[in-house]
């Protein structure tokens, strides 16, 4: 038997009391992984104040590779929307030369990912190469259908 999930909307006068929370779905692997990811995403916002920072600066959009990158404060957000292609050594421009720490990676096993990005790849140092109109770049492993968030942890003067 399928239960109906009701969300607050005009047809129910935006009633939260009618919203059915199906916590039993968390026993399912996929839903449990999404719950953990959502929790970690909310913690990231609390810690880094992502939503209260200046608007994002989108500087990398590649229709062929289906990759988008933008910065928001000291954070670099990378999205690989390609359904099948993963990229090793993918280059994306950054404004600040330095060291970037991977602080959120949707490919982690915890979130139901494949775990293709290894521990030694979580800290990346920029390369002095002009990419995306910026004088430095990061080379990253970017699995298909994933998102990553890097944080600038140390600025290097060139």
C-alpha positions as CSV (number, residue, x, y, z in Angstrom):
1,X,0.0,0.0,0.0
2,X,1.4,3.4,-1.0
3,X,0.9,6.3,1.4
4,X,0.3,9.7,0.1
5,X,2.8,12.4,1.0
6,X,1.2,15.8,1.4
7,X,3.3,18.9,1.3
8,X,2.2,22.4,2.4
9,X,0.6,24.0,-0.6
10,X,-2.4,26.1,-1.6
11,X,-4.8,23.2,-1.8
12,X,-4.3,22.5,1.9
13,X,-3.9,26.1,3.0
14,X,-0.2,25.6,3.4
15,X,-0.8,23.3,6.4
16,X,2.3,21.7,8.0
17,X,0.1,19.5,10.2
18,X,-1.0,17.6,7.1
19,X,2.6,17.0,5.9
20,X,3.4,13.3,6.4
21,X,6.9,12.6,7.4
22,X,7.9,9.1,6.4
23,X,10.9,8.5,8.7
24,X,10.7,4.8,7.9
25,X,12.2,5.6,4.5
26,X,15.5,6.3,6.2
27,X,16.0,2.6,6.6
28,X,16.3,2.5,2.8
29,X,19.9,3.0,1.7
30,X,19.3,5.7,-0.9
31,X,17.1,7.7,1.4
32,X,19.5,7.3,4.3
33,X,22.4,8.5,2.1
34,X,20.4,11.5,1.0
35,X,19.5,12.3,4.7
36,X,23.2,12.2,5.6
37,X,24.1,14.4,2.7
38,X,21.4,16.9,3.5
39,X,22.6,17.0,7.1
40,X,26.2,17.6,6.0
41,X,25.1,20.3,3.6
42,X,23.3,22.1,6.3
43,X,26.3,21.9,8.6
44,X,28.5,23.3,5.7
45,X,26.2,26.3,5.5
46,X,26.2,26.8,9.3
47,X,30.0,26.6,9.4
48,X,30.9,28.5,6.3
49,X,27.9,30.8,6.0
50,X,27.5,29.9,2.4
51,X,24.1,31.5,1.8
52,X,24.9,34.7,3.6
53,X,28.0,35.4,1.4
54,X,28.1,37.5,-1.7
55,X,26.3,36.1,-4.8
56,X,28.2,33.4,-6.6
57,X,30.6,34.2,-9.4
58,X,30.1,31.7,-12.2
59,X,33.3,31.5,-14.2
60,X,33.4,28.1,-15.8
61,X,30.6,26.7,-18.0
62,X,31.5,23.9,-20.4
63,X,28.7,22.5,-22.5
64,X,30.8,19.7,-23.9
65,X,32.1,18.3,-20.6
66,X,28.9,19.4,-18.8
67,X,30.9,21.0,-16.0
68,X,30.0,24.2,-14.1
69,X,32.1,26.0,-11.5
70,X,31.5,29.0,-9.4
71,X,33.0,30.7,-6.4
72,X,31.3,32.1,-3.4
73,X,33.8,33.7,-1.0
74,X,36.7,31.3,-0.3
75,X,34.6,28.4,-1.6
76,X,34.8,26.8,-5.1
77,X,31.8,24.8,-6.2
78,X,32.3,22.2,-9.0
79,X,29.5,20.3,-10.7
80,X,29.9,17.5,-13.3
81,X,26.5,16.9,-14.8
82,X,27.7,14.5,-17.4
83,X,25.8,11.2,-17.1
84,X,28.8,8.9,-18.0
85,X,32.1,10.9,-18.3
86,X,34.4,11.3,-15.3
87,X,37.5,13.5,-15.6
88,X,40.9,13.0,-14.2
89,X,43.1,16.2,-14.0
90,X,40.2,18.4,-14.9
91,X,41.3,22.1,-14.9
92,X,39.3,24.9,-13.5
93,X,40.4,28.5,-13.0
94,X,40.6,30.1,-9.6
95,X,41.2,33.7,-8.5
96,X,43.5,33.0,-5.6
97,X,46.7,30.9,-5.9
98,X,46.9,28.6,-2.9
99,X,45.9,25.3,-1.3
100,X,42.3,24.2,-1.6
101,X,40.7,21.5,0.7
102,X,37.9,19.4,-0.6
103,X,35.2,19.9,2.2
104,X,32.2,18.3,0.5
105,X,32.2,15.6,-2.1
106,X,29.0,13.9,-3.3
107,X,31.0,10.9,-4.6
108,X,31.8,9.7,-1.0
109,X,30.7,6.2,-0.1
110,X,28.8,7.8,2.8
111,X,26.5,9.6,0.4
112,X,26.0,6.5,-1.9
113,X,28.8,7.6,-4.3
114,X,31.6,5.4,-5.7
115,X,34.5,6.8,-3.7
116,X,36.6,7.6,-6.8
117,X,38.3,10.6,-5.2
118,X,40.9,9.2,-2.8
119,X,42.0,10.7,0.5
120,X,45.3,12.0,-0.9
121,X,43.3,14.0,-3.5
122,X,41.4,16.1,-0.9
123,X,44.1,18.8,-0.7
124,X,44.9,20.4,-4.0
125,X,47.5,23.1,-4.7
126,X,47.0,25.5,-7.6
127,X,49.0,25.5,-10.8
128,X,50.3,28.7,-12.4
129,X,48.4,28.2,-15.6
130,X,45.8,30.6,-17.1
131,X,42.4,28.9,-17.2
132,X,38.9,30.5,-17.5
133,X,40.6,33.9,-17.8
134,X,42.1,33.5,-14.3
135,X,45.9,33.2,-13.7
136,X,45.8,30.0,-11.6
137,X,44.0,26.7,-11.8
138,X,43.2,23.6,-9.9
139,X,43.5,20.1,-11.4
140,X,40.9,17.9,-9.9
141,X,39.3,14.4,-10.2
142,X,35.7,15.0,-11.1
143,X,33.5,11.8,-11.3
144,X,30.4,11.9,-13.4
145,X,27.2,13.2,-11.8
146,X,28.9,14.7,-8.8
147,X,29.4,17.9,-7.0
148,X,32.4,19.1,-5.0
149,X,33.1,22.0,-2.7
150,X,36.7,23.2,-2.1
151,X,37.7,25.8,0.4
152,X,40.8,28.0,0.0
153,X,42.8,27.2,3.1
154,X,46.1,28.9,2.3
155,X,46.9,31.7,-0.1
156,X,50.2,31.5,-2.0
157,X,51.8,34.6,-3.4
158,X,53.2,34.1,-6.9
